[in-house]
Amino acid sequence: MRLEFALACAATLVMSAPVVAGDFTLTSTDISEGAQLSAAQVFGGFGCSGGNVSPQLAWSDAPEGTKSFALTAYDPDAPTGSGWWHWSVVNIPASVSEFPSGISGALDNGALELVNDYGATGFGGACPPAGEVHRYVFTIHALGVEVLDIPETASNALAGFMINANTLGRTQITAVYTR
């Protein structure tokens, strides 16, 4: 009974979070909507040969009341049953509106990079099974709290729950990759 109630509450929070807010926009000089990721954003390992460089991302026109941001990069097509988290960053100050290319591992603004599904902290590039096209969804979430109260070792599931519970709006770019 408790588990059913918790799941129902979680589903309500996720479904009630706005998908977009006004003119909140995400842009990038490295990735484009529907376009193939470059070798720079491909993982270097697991049979893939790439630069494993986090892309440049810039966001603007966040919703009123935004106190911080969170970034997620997710592959919903991974053959895991739960997708694949490539990058999660929380507690990005509201004063930040851009990440330059290659910033992963060098954030010094109080933001917290979580462990990706490769088991490493920070950005982990694309590396789908050979012959498969996968989508890579880069999302900036505008949050109504300054800091998410989660441990540095938080799972991406816990981070996702807390992000969605505090989201005022979100914007995204979905790129693809195949090898």
mmCIF file of C-alpha atoms in Angstrom:
data_model
loop_
_atom_site.group_PDB
_atom_site.id
_atom_site.type_symbol
_atom_site.label_atom_id
_atom_site.label_comp_id
_atom_site.label_asym_id
_atom_site.label_seq_id
_atom_site.Cartn_x
_atom_site.Cartn_y
_atom_site.Cartn_z
ATOM 1 C CA MET A 1 0.000 0.000 0.000
ATOM 2 C CA ARG A 2 2.791 2.469 0.887
ATOM 3 C CA LEU A 3 4.681 1.678 -2.328
ATOM 4 C CA GLU A 4 1.531 2.192 -4.419
ATOM 5 C CA PHE A 5 0.924 5.542 -2.706
ATOM 6 C CA ALA A 6 4.540 6.636 -3.239
ATOM 7 C CA LEU A 7 4.399 5.661 -6.906
ATOM 8 C CA ALA A 8 1.100 7.495 -7.377
ATOM 9 C CA CYS A 9 2.576 10.626 -5.770
ATOM 10 C CA ALA A 10 5.690 10.416 -7.939
ATOM 11 C CA ALA A 11 3.602 9.987 -11.096
ATOM 12 C CA THR A 12 1.477 12.997 -10.153
ATOM 13 C CA LEU A 13 4.558 15.171 -9.639
ATOM 14 C CA VAL A 14 6.090 14.119 -12.942
ATOM 15 C CA MET A 15 2.870 14.591 -14.897
ATOM 16 C CA SER A 16 2.127 17.960 -13.312
ATOM 17 C CA ALA A 17 5.563 19.474 -14.064
ATOM 18 C CA PRO A 18 5.406 21.850 -17.029
ATOM 19 C CA VAL A 19 7.142 20.736 -20.202
ATOM 20 C CA VAL A 20 8.061 24.189 -21.471
ATOM 21 C CA ALA A 21 7.671 27.659 -20.063
ATOM 22 C CA GLY A 22 7.180 30.690 -22.262
ATOM 23 C CA ASP A 23 10.234 31.408 -24.369
ATOM 24 C CA PHE A 24 12.668 29.328 -22.291
ATOM 25 C CA THR A 25 15.166 28.173 -24.910
ATOM 26 C CA LEU A 26 18.178 25.859 -25.149
ATOM 27 C CA THR A 27 20.725 26.341 -27.938
ATOM 28 C CA SER A 28 24.093 24.833 -28.787
ATOM 29 C CA THR A 29 26.935 25.367 -31.215
ATOM 30 C CA ASP A 30 27.828 21.659 -30.898
ATOM 31 C CA ILE A 31 24.503 19.814 -31.158
ATOM 32 C CA SER A 32 21.288 20.393 -33.121
ATOM 33 C CA GLU A 33 17.736 19.130 -32.947
ATOM 34 C CA GLY A 34 17.497 15.833 -34.828
ATOM 35 C CA ALA A 35 21.098 15.974 -36.070
ATOM 36 C CA GLN A 36 23.841 13.368 -35.620
ATOM 37 C CA LEU A 37 26.226 14.027 -32.735
ATOM 38 C CA SER A 38 29.812 14.669 -33.777
ATOM 39 C CA ALA A 39 32.718 12.411 -32.809
ATOM 40 C CA ALA A 40 33.547 14.914 -30.046
ATOM 41 C CA GLN A 41 30.386 13.916 -28.145
ATOM 42 C CA VAL A 42 30.986 10.151 -28.552
ATOM 43 C CA PHE A 43 32.219 8.072 -25.639
ATOM 44 C CA GLY A 44 35.806 6.792 -25.694
ATOM 45 C CA GLY A 45 35.302 3.195 -24.632
ATOM 46 C CA PHE A 46 32.723 0.378 -24.668
ATOM 47 C CA GLY A 47 33.655 -0.147 -28.330
ATOM 48 C CA CYS A 48 33.268 3.521 -29.252
ATOM 49 C CA SER A 49 36.032 5.920 -30.268
ATOM 50 C CA GLY A 50 35.208 9.516 -29.519
ATOM 51 C CA GLY A 51 36.352 12.600 -27.694
ATOM 52 C CA ASN A 52 33.853 12.302 -24.817
ATOM 53 C CA VAL A 53 33.591 16.107 -24.760
ATOM 54 C CA SER A 54 30.511 17.689 -23.202
ATOM 55 C CA PRO A 55 28.749 19.969 -25.713
ATOM 56 C CA GLN A 56 28.407 23.733 -25.502
ATOM 57 C CA LEU A 57 24.935 24.592 -24.205
ATOM 58 C CA ALA A 58 23.287 27.974 -23.640
ATOM 59 C CA TRP A 59 19.854 28.756 -22.252
ATOM 60 C CA SER A 60 17.803 31.920 -22.057
ATOM 61 C CA ASP A 61 14.449 33.345 -20.944
ATOM 62 C CA ALA A 62 14.032 31.113 -17.897
ATOM 63 C CA PRO A 63 10.648 31.256 -16.176
ATOM 64 C CA GLU A 64 10.033 33.841 -13.479
ATOM 65 C CA GLY A 65 11.002 32.523 -10.072
ATOM 66 C CA THR A 66 13.914 30.408 -11.332
ATOM 67 C CA LYS A 67 16.416 29.967 -8.504
ATOM 68 C CA SER A 68 18.720 27.367 -10.091
ATOM 69 C CA PHE A 69 19.038 24.990 -13.025
ATOM 70 C CA ALA A 70 19.638 21.300 -13.564
ATOM 71 C CA LEU A 71 20.966 19.661 -16.713
ATOM 72 C CA THR A 72 20.276 16.118 -17.839
ATOM 73 C CA ALA A 73 21.436 14.189 -20.893
ATOM 74 C CA TYR A 74 19.528 10.957 -21.396
ATOM 75 C CA ASP A 75 19.249 8.158 -23.967
ATOM 76 C CA PRO A 76 15.706 6.734 -23.826
ATOM 77 C CA ASP A 77 16.600 4.088 -26.431
ATOM 78 C CA ALA A 78 19.305 2.257 -24.458
ATOM 79 C CA PRO A 79 18.510 -1.456 -24.143
ATOM 80 C CA THR A 80 18.371 -1.364 -20.349
ATOM 81 C CA GLY A 81 14.667 -1.085 -19.607
ATOM 82 C CA SER A 82 15.325 2.292 -18.004
ATOM 83 C CA GLY A 83 17.363 4.239 -20.577
ATOM 84 C CA TRP A 84 20.872 5.577 -19.994
ATOM 85 C CA TRP A 85 21.935 8.708 -18.097
ATOM 86 C CA HIS A 86 24.874 10.366 -19.852
ATOM 87 C CA TRP A 87 25.083 13.523 -17.743
ATOM 88 C CA SER A 88 23.314 15.022 -14.746
ATOM 89 C CA VAL A 89 24.257 18.347 -13.198
ATOM 90 C CA VAL A 90 22.279 19.897 -10.339
ATOM 91 C CA ASN A 91 22.556 23.092 -8.295
ATOM 92 C CA ILE A 92 23.579 25.229 -11.264
ATOM 93 C CA PRO A 93 23.254 28.835 -10.015
ATOM 94 C CA ALA A 94 20.509 30.957 -11.582
ATOM 95 C CA SER A 95 23.224 33.394 -12.725
ATOM 96 C CA VAL A 96 24.676 30.734 -15.073
ATOM 97 C CA SER A 97 23.232 30.584 -18.593
ATOM 98 C CA GLU A 98 25.875 28.698 -20.547
ATOM 99 C CA PHE A 99 28.238 25.753 -20.340
ATOM 100 C CA PRO A 100 31.161 25.958 -22.771
ATOM 101 C CA SER A 101 32.219 22.869 -24.674
ATOM 102 C CA GLY A 102 34.287 20.550 -22.498
ATOM 103 C CA ILE A 103 33.175 22.033 -19.154
ATOM 104 C CA SER A 104 32.370 18.654 -17.593
ATOM 105 C CA GLY A 105 34.797 17.918 -14.792
ATOM 106 C CA ALA A 106 35.756 21.583 -14.454
ATOM 107 C CA LEU A 107 32.615 23.185 -13.012
ATOM 108 C CA ASP A 108 33.586 25.630 -10.282
ATOM 109 C CA ASN A 109 30.312 27.455 -9.669
ATOM 110 C CA GLY A 110 28.825 25.217 -6.980
ATOM 111 C CA ALA A 111 27.127 22.918 -9.461
ATOM 112 C CA LEU A 112 27.249 19.195 -8.730
ATOM 113 C CA GLU A 113 27.923 16.625 -11.459
ATOM 114 C CA LEU A 114 26.527 13.196 -10.656
ATOM 115 C CA VAL A 115 27.797 9.770 -11.631
ATOM 116 C CA ASN A 116 26.588 8.786 -15.108
ATOM 117 C CA ASP A 117 25.541 5.275 -16.139
ATOM 118 C CA TYR A 118 29.101 4.483 -17.238
ATOM 119 C CA GLY A 119 29.992 4.767 -13.548
ATOM 120 C CA ALA A 120 32.013 7.982 -13.867
ATOM 121 C CA THR A 121 31.253 11.478 -12.633
ATOM 122 C CA GLY A 122 30.363 13.969 -15.360
ATOM 123 C CA PHE A 123 29.625 13.678 -19.062
ATOM 124 C CA GLY A 124 29.697 10.309 -20.792
ATOM 125 C CA GLY A 125 29.263 10.495 -24.555
ATOM 126 C CA ALA A 126 27.064 8.526 -26.919
ATOM 127 C CA CYS A 127 27.817 4.860 -27.537
ATOM 128 C CA PRO A 128 24.799 2.909 -28.758
ATOM 129 C CA PRO A 129 25.016 -0.686 -29.930
ATOM 130 C CA ALA A 130 26.360 -0.887 -33.513
ATOM 131 C CA GLY A 131 23.711 -0.342 -36.165
ATOM 132 C CA GLU A 132 21.183 1.303 -33.836
ATOM 133 C CA VAL A 133 20.079 4.942 -33.942
ATOM 134 C CA HIS A 134 19.627 6.364 -30.454
ATOM 135 C CA ARG A 135 18.232 9.695 -29.275
ATOM 136 C CA TYR A 136 20.155 11.880 -26.830
ATOM 137 C CA VAL A 137 17.912 14.316 -24.977
ATOM 138 C CA PHE A 138 19.745 17.302 -23.460
ATOM 139 C CA THR A 139 17.379 19.103 -21.079
ATOM 140 C CA ILE A 140 17.789 22.238 -18.986
ATOM 141 C CA HIS A 141 15.352 22.397 -16.078
ATOM 142 C CA ALA A 142 14.556 25.733 -14.422
ATOM 143 C CA LEU A 143 14.075 25.028 -10.726
ATOM 144 C CA GLY A 144 12.216 26.915 -8.027
ATOM 145 C CA VAL A 145 14.834 26.070 -5.377
ATOM 146 C CA GLU A 146 18.432 27.236 -5.065
ATOM 147 C CA VAL A 147 19.809 23.835 -4.077
ATOM 148 C CA LEU A 148 18.485 20.305 -4.404
ATOM 149 C CA ASP A 149 19.043 18.554 -1.102
ATOM 150 C CA ILE A 150 20.587 15.367 -2.468
ATOM 151 C CA PRO A 151 23.855 13.624 -1.626
ATOM 152 C CA GLU A 152 26.813 13.752 -4.025
ATOM 153 C CA THR A 153 26.305 10.017 -4.500
ATOM 154 C CA ALA A 154 22.639 10.381 -5.509
ATOM 155 C CA SER A 155 21.395 8.086 -8.231
ATOM 156 C CA ASN A 156 20.059 9.609 -11.412
ATOM 157 C CA ALA A 157 16.615 8.272 -10.435
ATOM 158 C CA LEU A 158 16.683 10.212 -7.152
ATOM 159 C CA ALA A 159 18.039 13.309 -8.895
ATOM 160 C CA GLY A 160 15.318 13.004 -11.555
ATOM 161 C CA PHE A 161 12.631 12.780 -8.895
ATOM 162 C CA MET A 162 13.930 15.884 -7.105
ATOM 163 C CA ILE A 163 14.429 17.780 -10.371
ATOM 164 C CA ASN A 164 10.905 17.029 -11.571
ATOM 165 C CA ALA A 165 9.401 17.895 -8.178
ATOM 166 C CA ASN A 166 10.967 21.384 -8.371
ATOM 167 C CA THR A 167 10.784 22.173 -12.114
ATOM 168 C CA LEU A 168 9.201 25.453 -13.189
ATOM 169 C CA GLY A 169 9.944 24.792 -16.851
ATOM 170 C CA ARG A 170 12.247 22.881 -19.140
ATOM 171 C CA THR A 171 13.664 23.118 -22.631
ATOM 172 C CA GLN A 172 15.590 20.537 -24.618
ATOM 173 C CA ILE A 173 17.486 19.523 -27.716
ATOM 174 C CA THR A 174 17.259 15.933 -28.947
ATOM 175 C CA ALA A 175 20.199 14.823 -31.087
ATOM 176 C CA VAL A 176 20.836 11.342 -32.495
ATOM 177 C CA TYR A 177 23.799 9.045 -32.974
ATOM 178 C CA THR A 178 24.461 5.772 -34.762
ATOM 179 C CA ARG A 179 27.669 3.890 -35.403
#
